[in-house]
């Protein structure tokens, strides 16, 4: 694969000599062969010259669900990875949101093999417990050796604190990463949206912020006692940010993420009873949104995620109470982040997180493997169903005005362009 990117503006704050400079970038046999003000294309080279072309290192998403195996009608691995490539992501962490769940060595091997020829690299999570039932630890060490980058019973809280303690202690032997979803199920009860003015007005059962924060407090105490590495995915409240900031000051080895939709939307969106906005954790208040954005900027929150969750029409177009939780997110991530934070900060945030999973951080330098995303940060667009690459169409961003489009990605010796 020989490609020449013409007149591309480089976004890379780690390289002051190239950041915001317009350069030609020659990619030969999957590597960056040359970066210069002007490069003449060889006859065998594909030239990419696009309006307001920008380039950065490839983006990373730590929470993506597809459907295969078990829910291929939602999304296959092949089309899911193609969607990720078209959305600017060259590496993703795959949630164990399938059936059967990946709780053994062979399950992880299957996921790795099913994705090996794609431009976007897939790093699977195994479940923390057998069948994700919360009773007995799964084959954590074997799954780690097979390529699992962490252990997570998807969106299921670890009710048994002793089991979390044992998992944190056991995984220290091989530097495993243990997830704990932040929700106390007994406090959450039958709630389905944020508990507050909007839920009261609409007559919907609420999930109080307390449900998230109590679980985080418990988990942090267990982490302090047991040691190990703990990741708390998709926090959603202002107090959660404070709790994790305090834990980091104490030196605890904890990381956390936030879903992009919890930065962009609040629970006021629920007034139409549109199940596209039913997500877990739920959309919270403007106060929470502001605290989450501040936590991202000061480093308390380690990275953002699309929390991409494809669901078919039968799972979403039902009464709000009965609808499944989740929204598409990959294809709108850049447009939202660019609108919220501006291009330079958006790219920085969309590129963060790899080090938590032990992955190498790509470099936009001569001689390095080409792991790149190309985009136009100024062009506005409005997502519509017919423009989605995902098999499922359950996007809460439909009809919303966003800023910035992705042209595609270059990775693993392949170029995927929209």
mmCIF file of N, CA, C and O in Angstrom, residues 303-385:
data_model
loop_
_atom_site.group_PDB
_atom_site.id
_atom_site.type_symbol
_atom_site.label_atom_id
_atom_site.label_comp_id
_atom_site.label_asym_id
_atom_site.label_seq_id
_atom_site.Cartn_x
_atom_site.Cartn_y
_atom_site.Cartn_z
ATOM 1 N N UNK A 303 -10.159 8.998 29.979
ATOM 2 C CA UNK A 303 -10.453 9.059 28.546
ATOM 3 C C UNK A 303 -11.951 8.992 28.298
ATOM 4 O O UNK A 303 -12.729 8.664 29.197
ATOM 5 N N UNK A 304 -12.324 9.337 27.064
ATOM 6 C CA UNK A 304 -13.726 9.267 26.645
ATOM 7 C C UNK A 304 -13.957 7.978 25.863
ATOM 8 O O UNK A 304 -13.016 7.346 25.390
ATOM 9 N N UNK A 305 -15.216 7.626 25.737
ATOM 10 C CA UNK A 305 -15.589 6.482 24.914
ATOM 11 C C UNK A 305 -16.925 6.765 24.231
ATOM 12 O O UNK A 305 -17.762 7.494 24.766
ATOM 13 N N UNK A 306 -17.120 6.165 23.076
ATOM 14 C CA UNK A 306 -18.423 6.275 22.406
ATOM 15 C C UNK A 306 -19.480 5.441 23.123
ATOM 16 O O UNK A 306 -20.664 5.698 22.997
ATOM 17 N N UNK A 307 -19.041 4.413 23.870
ATOM 18 C CA UNK A 307 -19.959 3.438 24.482
ATOM 19 C C UNK A 307 -20.941 2.913 23.432
ATOM 20 O O UNK A 307 -22.135 2.735 23.696
ATOM 21 N N UNK A 308 -20.419 2.644 22.259
ATOM 22 C CA UNK A 308 -21.184 2.232 21.078
ATOM 23 C C UNK A 308 -21.902 0.911 21.345
ATOM 24 O O UNK A 308 -21.269 -0.106 21.619
ATOM 25 N N UNK A 309 -23.251 0.925 21.271
ATOM 26 C CA UNK A 309 -24.048 -0.271 21.566
ATOM 27 C C UNK A 309 -25.147 -0.429 20.520
ATOM 28 O O UNK A 309 -26.233 0.153 20.648
ATOM 29 N N UNK A 310 -24.903 -1.213 19.467
ATOM 30 C CA UNK A 310 -25.939 -1.424 18.456
ATOM 31 C C UNK A 310 -27.091 -2.267 19.012
ATOM 32 O O UNK A 310 -26.871 -3.250 19.717
ATOM 33 N N UNK A 311 -28.300 -1.857 18.696
ATOM 34 C CA UNK A 311 -29.503 -2.613 19.069
ATOM 35 C C UNK A 311 -30.469 -2.578 17.903
ATOM 36 O O UNK A 311 -30.580 -1.556 17.210
ATOM 37 N N UNK A 312 -31.174 -3.680 17.681
ATOM 38 C CA UNK A 312 -32.078 -3.693 16.527
ATOM 39 C C UNK A 312 -33.401 -2.998 16.858
ATOM 40 O O UNK A 312 -33.677 -2.646 18.008
ATOM 41 N N UNK A 313 -34.206 -2.829 15.850
ATOM 42 C CA UNK A 313 -35.397 -1.989 15.971
ATOM 43 C C UNK A 313 -36.380 -2.525 17.000
ATOM 44 O O UNK A 313 -37.042 -1.772 17.718
ATOM 45 N N UNK A 314 -36.468 -3.874 17.112
ATOM 46 C CA UNK A 314 -37.410 -4.470 18.063
ATOM 47 C C UNK A 314 -37.003 -4.196 19.510
ATOM 48 O O UNK A 314 -37.844 -4.269 20.419
ATOM 49 N N UNK A 315 -35.722 -3.883 19.733
ATOM 50 C CA UNK A 315 -35.243 -3.634 21.088
ATOM 51 C C UNK A 315 -35.347 -2.162 21.492
ATOM 52 O O UNK A 315 -35.203 -1.837 22.674
ATOM 53 N N UNK A 316 -35.597 -1.304 20.521
ATOM 54 C CA UNK A 316 -35.648 0.138 20.806
ATOM 55 C C UNK A 316 -37.026 0.758 20.571
ATOM 56 O O UNK A 316 -37.452 1.616 21.335
ATOM 57 N N UNK A 317 -37.712 0.358 19.520
ATOM 58 C CA UNK A 317 -39.001 0.988 19.210
ATOM 59 C C UNK A 317 -40.137 0.274 19.942
ATOM 60 O O UNK A 317 -41.020 -0.339 19.336
ATOM 61 N N UNK A 318 -40.044 0.367 21.249
ATOM 62 C CA UNK A 318 -41.078 -0.176 22.145
ATOM 63 C C UNK A 318 -41.314 0.866 23.235
ATOM 64 O O UNK A 318 -40.694 1.933 23.235
ATOM 65 N N UNK A 319 -42.227 0.571 24.167
ATOM 66 C CA UNK A 319 -42.461 1.501 25.266
ATOM 67 C C UNK A 319 -41.146 1.785 25.975
ATOM 68 O O UNK A 319 -40.297 0.914 26.128
ATOM 69 N N UNK A 320 -40.994 3.019 26.469
ATOM 70 C CA UNK A 320 -39.731 3.446 27.065
ATOM 71 C C UNK A 320 -39.280 2.485 28.166
ATOM 72 O O UNK A 320 -38.111 2.112 28.247
ATOM 73 N N UNK A 321 -40.205 2.056 29.018
ATOM 74 C CA UNK A 321 -39.863 1.155 30.122
ATOM 75 C C UNK A 321 -39.255 -0.152 29.627
ATOM 76 O O UNK A 321 -38.385 -0.739 30.282
ATOM 77 N N UNK A 322 -39.699 -0.623 28.473
ATOM 78 C CA UNK A 322 -39.294 -1.945 27.971
ATOM 79 C C UNK A 322 -38.113 -1.895 27.002
ATOM 80 O O UNK A 322 -37.587 -2.946 26.627
ATOM 81 N N UNK A 323 -37.706 -0.703 26.588
ATOM 82 C CA UNK A 323 -36.605 -0.589 25.629
ATOM 83 C C UNK A 323 -35.274 -0.974 26.276
ATOM 84 O O UNK A 323 -35.076 -0.799 27.478
ATOM 85 N N UNK A 324 -34.358 -1.492 25.464
ATOM 86 C CA UNK A 324 -33.015 -1.831 25.933
ATOM 87 C C UNK A 324 -32.192 -0.549 26.089
ATOM 88 O O UNK A 324 -32.457 0.466 25.446
ATOM 89 N N UNK A 325 -31.172 -0.636 26.926
ATOM 90 C CA UNK A 325 -30.243 0.485 27.108
ATOM 91 C C UNK A 325 -29.196 0.486 25.996
ATOM 92 O O UNK A 325 -28.661 -0.565 25.637
ATOM 93 N N UNK A 326 -28.881 1.687 25.477
ATOM 94 C CA UNK A 326 -27.737 1.786 24.569
ATOM 95 C C UNK A 326 -28.001 2.604 23.334
ATOM 96 O O UNK A 326 -29.130 2.722 22.858
ATOM 97 N N UNK A 327 -26.923 3.177 22.807
ATOM 98 C CA UNK A 327 -26.985 3.984 21.585
ATOM 99 C C UNK A 327 -25.735 3.749 20.757
ATOM 100 O O UNK A 327 -24.668 3.444 21.293
ATOM 101 N N UNK A 328 -25.870 3.912 19.452
ATOM 102 C CA UNK A 328 -24.677 3.985 18.610
ATOM 103 C C UNK A 328 -23.867 5.215 19.009
ATOM 104 O O UNK A 328 -24.422 6.191 19.513
ATOM 105 N N UNK A 329 -22.564 5.176 18.741
ATOM 106 C CA UNK A 329 -21.750 6.327 19.096
ATOM 107 C C UNK A 329 -20.525 6.532 18.234
ATOM 108 O O UNK A 329 -20.029 7.653 18.104
ATOM 109 N N UNK A 330 -20.016 5.460 17.623
ATOM 110 C CA UNK A 330 -18.764 5.568 16.870
ATOM 111 C C UNK A 330 -18.819 6.669 15.807
ATOM 112 O O UNK A 330 -17.918 7.499 15.703
ATOM 113 N N UNK A 331 -19.887 6.671 15.020
ATOM 114 C CA UNK A 331 -19.939 7.531 13.843
ATOM 115 C C UNK A 331 -20.146 9.014 14.177
ATOM 116 O O UNK A 331 -19.923 9.873 13.324
ATOM 117 N N UNK A 332 -20.542 9.294 15.404
ATOM 118 C CA UNK A 332 -20.784 10.684 15.807
ATOM 119 C C UNK A 332 -19.726 11.218 16.760
ATOM 120 O O UNK A 332 -19.749 12.410 17.097
ATOM 121 N N UNK A 333 -18.808 10.361 17.195
ATOM 122 C CA UNK A 333 -17.880 10.749 18.267
ATOM 123 C C UNK A 333 -17.082 11.998 17.927
ATOM 124 O O UNK A 333 -16.990 12.929 18.738
ATOM 125 N N UNK A 334 -16.492 12.027 16.743
ATOM 126 C CA UNK A 334 -15.659 13.174 16.404
ATOM 127 C C UNK A 334 -16.496 14.446 16.278
ATOM 128 O O UNK A 334 -16.117 15.511 16.788
ATOM 129 N N UNK A 335 -17.648 14.354 15.623
ATOM 130 C CA UNK A 335 -18.495 15.530 15.448
ATOM 131 C C UNK A 335 -18.929 16.136 16.763
ATOM 132 O O UNK A 335 -19.019 17.361 16.902
ATOM 133 N N UNK A 336 -19.178 15.291 17.762
ATOM 134 C CA UNK A 336 -19.576 15.767 19.082
ATOM 135 C C UNK A 336 -18.382 16.364 19.825
ATOM 136 O O UNK A 336 -18.443 17.483 20.350
ATOM 137 N N UNK A 337 -17.278 15.616 19.890
ATOM 138 C CA UNK A 337 -16.109 16.076 20.646
ATOM 139 C C UNK A 337 -15.526 17.351 20.056
ATOM 140 O O UNK A 337 -15.112 18.258 20.785
ATOM 141 N N UNK A 338 -15.509 17.442 18.747
ATOM 142 C CA UNK A 338 -14.995 18.630 18.071
ATOM 143 C C UNK A 338 -15.872 19.840 18.373
ATOM 144 O O UNK A 338 -15.378 20.961 18.581
ATOM 145 N N UNK A 339 -17.179 19.615 18.427
ATOM 146 C CA UNK A 339 -18.112 20.703 18.738
ATOM 147 C C UNK A 339 -17.973 21.147 20.199
ATOM 148 O O UNK A 339 -18.043 22.342 20.502
ATOM 149 N N UNK A 340 -17.743 20.201 21.104
ATOM 150 C CA UNK A 340 -17.662 20.516 22.529
ATOM 151 C C UNK A 340 -16.333 21.138 22.932
ATOM 152 O O UNK A 340 -16.284 22.054 23.754
ATOM 153 N N UNK A 341 -15.219 20.626 22.375
ATOM 154 C CA UNK A 341 -13.897 20.973 22.895
ATOM 155 C C UNK A 341 -12.990 21.702 21.912
ATOM 156 O O UNK A 341 -11.930 22.190 22.303
ATOM 157 N N UNK A 342 -13.364 21.737 20.619
ATOM 158 C CA UNK A 342 -12.437 22.264 19.622
ATOM 159 C C UNK A 342 -11.532 21.159 19.125
ATOM 160 O O UNK A 342 -11.336 20.130 19.786
ATOM 161 N N UNK A 343 -10.919 21.365 17.966
ATOM 162 C CA UNK A 343 -10.231 20.277 17.276
ATOM 163 C C UNK A 343 -9.036 19.719 18.044
ATOM 164 O O UNK A 343 -8.908 18.502 18.210
ATOM 165 N N UNK A 344 -8.149 20.573 18.526
ATOM 166 C CA UNK A 344 -6.923 20.072 19.147
ATOM 167 C C UNK A 344 -7.220 19.243 20.391
ATOM 168 O O UNK A 344 -6.675 18.148 20.570
ATOM 169 N N UNK A 345 -8.102 19.739 21.245
ATOM 170 C CA UNK A 345 -8.450 18.994 22.456
ATOM 171 C C UNK A 345 -9.236 17.735 22.120
ATOM 172 O O UNK A 345 -9.022 16.667 22.727
ATOM 173 N N UNK A 346 -10.137 17.826 21.136
ATOM 174 C CA UNK A 346 -10.913 16.646 20.726
ATOM 175 C C UNK A 346 -9.999 15.521 20.263
ATOM 176 O O UNK A 346 -10.170 14.355 20.657
ATOM 177 N N UNK A 347 -9.001 15.849 19.437
ATOM 178 C CA UNK A 347 -8.076 14.825 18.942
ATOM 179 C C UNK A 347 -7.254 14.249 20.084
ATOM 180 O O UNK A 347 -7.036 13.026 20.166
ATOM 181 N N UNK A 348 -6.821 15.096 20.993
ATOM 182 C CA UNK A 348 -6.063 14.611 22.145
ATOM 183 C C UNK A 348 -6.895 13.615 22.960
ATOM 184 O O UNK A 348 -6.407 12.540 23.345
ATOM 185 N N UNK A 349 -8.163 13.943 23.197
ATOM 186 C CA UNK A 349 -9.014 13.079 24.007
ATOM 187 C C UNK A 349 -9.381 11.795 23.274
ATOM 188 O O UNK A 349 -9.462 10.718 23.894
ATOM 189 N N UNK A 350 -9.617 11.879 21.980
ATOM 190 C CA UNK A 350 -9.976 10.687 21.200
ATOM 191 C C UNK A 350 -8.783 9.743 20.998
ATOM 192 O O UNK A 350 -8.973 8.589 20.608
ATOM 193 N N UNK A 351 -7.589 10.236 21.266
ATOM 194 C CA UNK A 351 -6.388 9.412 21.087
ATOM 195 C C UNK A 351 -5.898 8.795 22.393
ATOM 196 O O UNK A 351 -4.978 7.976 22.387
ATOM 197 N N UNK A 352 -6.502 9.189 23.529
ATOM 198 C CA UNK A 352 -6.011 8.746 24.838
ATOM 199 C C UNK A 352 -6.551 7.367 25.227
ATOM 200 O O UNK A 352 -7.593 6.944 24.738
ATOM 201 N N UNK A 353 -5.826 6.707 26.149
ATOM 202 C CA UNK A 353 -6.342 5.493 26.764
ATOM 203 C C UNK A 353 -5.564 4.226 26.491
ATOM 204 O O UNK A 353 -5.679 3.249 27.221
ATOM 205 N N UNK A 354 -4.761 4.226 25.428
ATOM 206 C CA UNK A 354 -4.073 2.988 25.050
ATOM 207 C C UNK A 354 -3.168 2.447 26.149
ATOM 208 O O UNK A 354 -3.067 1.235 26.347
ATOM 209 N N UNK A 355 -2.502 3.352 26.866
ATOM 210 C CA UNK A 355 -1.526 2.908 27.860
ATOM 211 C C UNK A 355 -2.193 2.101 28.981
ATOM 212 O O UNK A 355 -1.563 1.214 29.568
ATOM 213 N N UNK A 356 -3.459 2.366 29.264
ATOM 214 C CA UNK A 356 -4.174 1.609 30.302
ATOM 215 C C UNK A 356 -4.276 0.135 29.922
ATOM 216 O O UNK A 356 -4.279 -0.749 30.784
ATOM 217 N N UNK A 357 -4.335 -0.126 28.631
ATOM 218 C CA UNK A 357 -4.493 -1.500 28.131
ATOM 219 C C UNK A 357 -3.179 -2.107 27.646
ATOM 220 O O UNK A 357 -3.169 -3.178 27.025
ATOM 221 N N UNK A 358 -2.075 -1.417 27.920
ATOM 222 C CA UNK A 358 -0.774 -1.944 27.540
ATOM 223 C C UNK A 358 -0.484 -1.866 26.053
ATOM 224 O O UNK A 358 0.354 -2.614 25.537
ATOM 225 N N UNK A 359 -1.165 -0.973 25.342
ATOM 226 C CA UNK A 359 -0.969 -0.841 23.899
ATOM 227 C C UNK A 359 0.024 0.272 23.605
ATOM 228 O O UNK A 359 0.094 1.272 24.319
ATOM 229 N N UNK A 360 0.780 0.092 22.537
ATOM 230 C CA UNK A 360 1.728 1.122 22.112
ATOM 231 C C UNK A 360 0.979 2.331 21.566
ATOM 232 O O UNK A 360 -0.045 2.189 20.889
ATOM 233 N N UNK A 361 1.492 3.508 21.848
ATOM 234 C CA UNK A 361 0.897 4.735 21.329
ATOM 235 C C UNK A 361 1.505 5.031 19.961
ATOM 236 O O UNK A 361 2.728 5.120 19.826
ATOM 237 N N UNK A 362 0.688 5.153 18.911
ATOM 238 C CA UNK A 362 1.231 5.428 17.577
ATOM 239 C C UNK A 362 1.978 6.758 17.544
ATOM 240 O O UNK A 362 1.703 7.660 18.332
ATOM 241 N N UNK A 363 2.918 6.859 16.606
ATOM 242 C CA UNK A 363 3.645 8.109 16.422
ATOM 243 C C UNK A 363 3.588 8.521 14.957
ATOM 244 O O UNK A 363 3.737 7.690 14.059
ATOM 245 N N UNK A 364 3.362 9.804 14.768
ATOM 246 C CA UNK A 364 3.301 10.328 13.408
ATOM 247 C C UNK A 364 4.705 10.808 13.028
ATOM 248 O O UNK A 364 5.001 12.004 13.049
ATOM 249 N N UNK A 365 5.572 9.837 12.722
ATOM 250 C CA UNK A 365 6.973 10.126 12.418
ATOM 251 C C UNK A 365 7.457 9.242 11.276
ATOM 252 O O UNK A 365 6.934 8.145 11.053
ATOM 253 N N UNK A 366 8.455 9.738 10.575
ATOM 254 C CA UNK A 366 9.062 8.930 9.514
ATOM 255 C C UNK A 366 9.626 7.640 10.103
ATOM 256 O O UNK A 366 10.234 7.630 11.170
ATOM 257 N N UNK A 367 9.393 6.539 9.399
ATOM 258 C CA UNK A 367 9.881 5.235 9.836
ATOM 259 C C UNK A 367 8.907 4.470 10.712
ATOM 260 O O UNK A 367 9.082 3.276 10.954
ATOM 261 N N UNK A 368 7.865 5.157 11.200
ATOM 262 C CA UNK A 368 6.879 4.495 12.064
ATOM 263 C C UNK A 368 5.751 3.895 11.229
ATOM 264 O O UNK A 368 5.471 4.339 10.120
ATOM 265 N N UNK A 369 5.087 2.890 11.797
ATOM 266 C CA UNK A 369 3.911 2.314 11.165
ATOM 267 C C UNK A 369 2.847 3.394 10.991
ATOM 268 O O UNK A 369 2.626 4.206 11.893
ATOM 269 N N UNK A 370 2.196 3.416 9.855
ATOM 270 C CA UNK A 370 1.123 4.384 9.602
ATOM 271 C C UNK A 370 -0.134 3.944 10.332
ATOM 272 O O UNK A 370 -0.760 2.944 9.976
ATOM 273 N N UNK A 371 -0.458 4.665 11.383
ATOM 274 C CA UNK A 371 -1.685 4.443 12.155
ATOM 275 C C UNK A 371 -2.332 5.814 12.264
ATOM 276 O O UNK A 371 -2.093 6.570 13.204
ATOM 277 N N UNK A 372 -3.154 6.159 11.256
ATOM 278 C CA UNK A 372 -3.577 7.545 11.059
ATOM 279 C C UNK A 372 -5.076 7.667 10.857
ATOM 280 O O UNK A 372 -5.723 6.757 10.319
ATOM 281 N N UNK A 373 -5.600 8.820 11.259
ATOM 282 C CA UNK A 373 -6.975 9.197 10.963
ATOM 283 C C UNK A 373 -6.947 10.487 10.155
ATOM 284 O O UNK A 373 -6.190 11.408 10.467
ATOM 285 N N UNK A 374 -7.765 10.556 9.102
ATOM 286 C CA UNK A 374 -7.835 11.763 8.275
ATOM 287 C C UNK A 374 -9.257 12.326 8.340
ATOM 288 O O UNK A 374 -10.237 11.587 8.333
ATOM 289 N N UNK A 375 -9.359 13.665 8.395
ATOM 290 C CA UNK A 375 -10.644 14.276 8.703
ATOM 291 C C UNK A 375 -10.660 15.740 8.282
ATOM 292 O O UNK A 375 -9.627 16.327 7.959
ATOM 293 N N UNK A 376 -11.859 16.314 8.306
ATOM 294 C CA UNK A 376 -12.075 17.736 8.059
ATOM 295 C C UNK A 376 -12.808 18.297 9.277
ATOM 296 O O UNK A 376 -13.989 18.009 9.490
ATOM 297 N N UNK A 377 -12.137 19.104 10.103
ATOM 298 C CA UNK A 377 -12.752 19.544 11.356
ATOM 299 C C UNK A 377 -13.774 20.666 11.215
ATOM 300 O O UNK A 377 -14.455 20.996 12.186
ATOM 301 N N UNK A 378 -13.904 21.250 10.035
ATOM 302 C CA UNK A 378 -14.776 22.418 9.888
ATOM 303 C C UNK A 378 -16.134 22.094 9.272
ATOM 304 O O UNK A 378 -17.095 22.832 9.470
ATOM 305 N N UNK A 379 -16.224 21.006 8.554
ATOM 306 C CA UNK A 379 -17.462 20.712 7.834
ATOM 307 C C UNK A 379 -18.550 20.243 8.797
ATOM 308 O O UNK A 379 -18.345 19.324 9.583
ATOM 309 N N UNK A 380 -19.701 20.865 8.732
ATOM 310 C CA UNK A 380 -20.814 20.488 9.601
ATOM 311 C C UNK A 380 -21.623 19.365 8.956
ATOM 312 O O UNK A 380 -21.699 19.260 7.738
ATOM 313 N N UNK A 381 -22.215 18.511 9.799
ATOM 314 C CA UNK A 381 -23.070 17.456 9.274
ATOM 315 C C UNK A 381 -24.129 17.089 10.307
ATOM 316 O O UNK A 381 -23.979 17.345 11.500
ATOM 317 N N UNK A 382 -25.190 16.486 9.805
ATOM 318 C CA UNK A 382 -26.288 16.041 10.658
ATOM 319 C C UNK A 382 -26.511 14.558 10.403
ATOM 320 O O UNK A 382 -26.890 14.177 9.288
ATOM 321 N N UNK A 383 -26.252 13.686 11.385
ATOM 322 C CA UNK A 383 -26.430 12.246 11.171
ATOM 323 C C UNK A 383 -27.866 11.904 10.771
ATOM 324 O O UNK A 383 -28.829 12.443 11.318
ATOM 325 N N UNK A 384 -27.970 11.006 9.805
ATOM 326 C CA UNK A 384 -29.260 10.493 9.358
ATOM 327 C C UNK A 384 -29.134 8.978 9.197
ATOM 328 O O UNK A 384 -28.040 8.473 8.935
ATOM 329 N N UNK A 385 -30.232 8.265 9.350
ATOM 330 C CA UNK A 385 -30.190 6.796 9.294
ATOM 331 C C UNK A 385 -29.533 6.284 8.030
ATOM 332 O O UNK A 385 -28.731 5.351 8.064
#
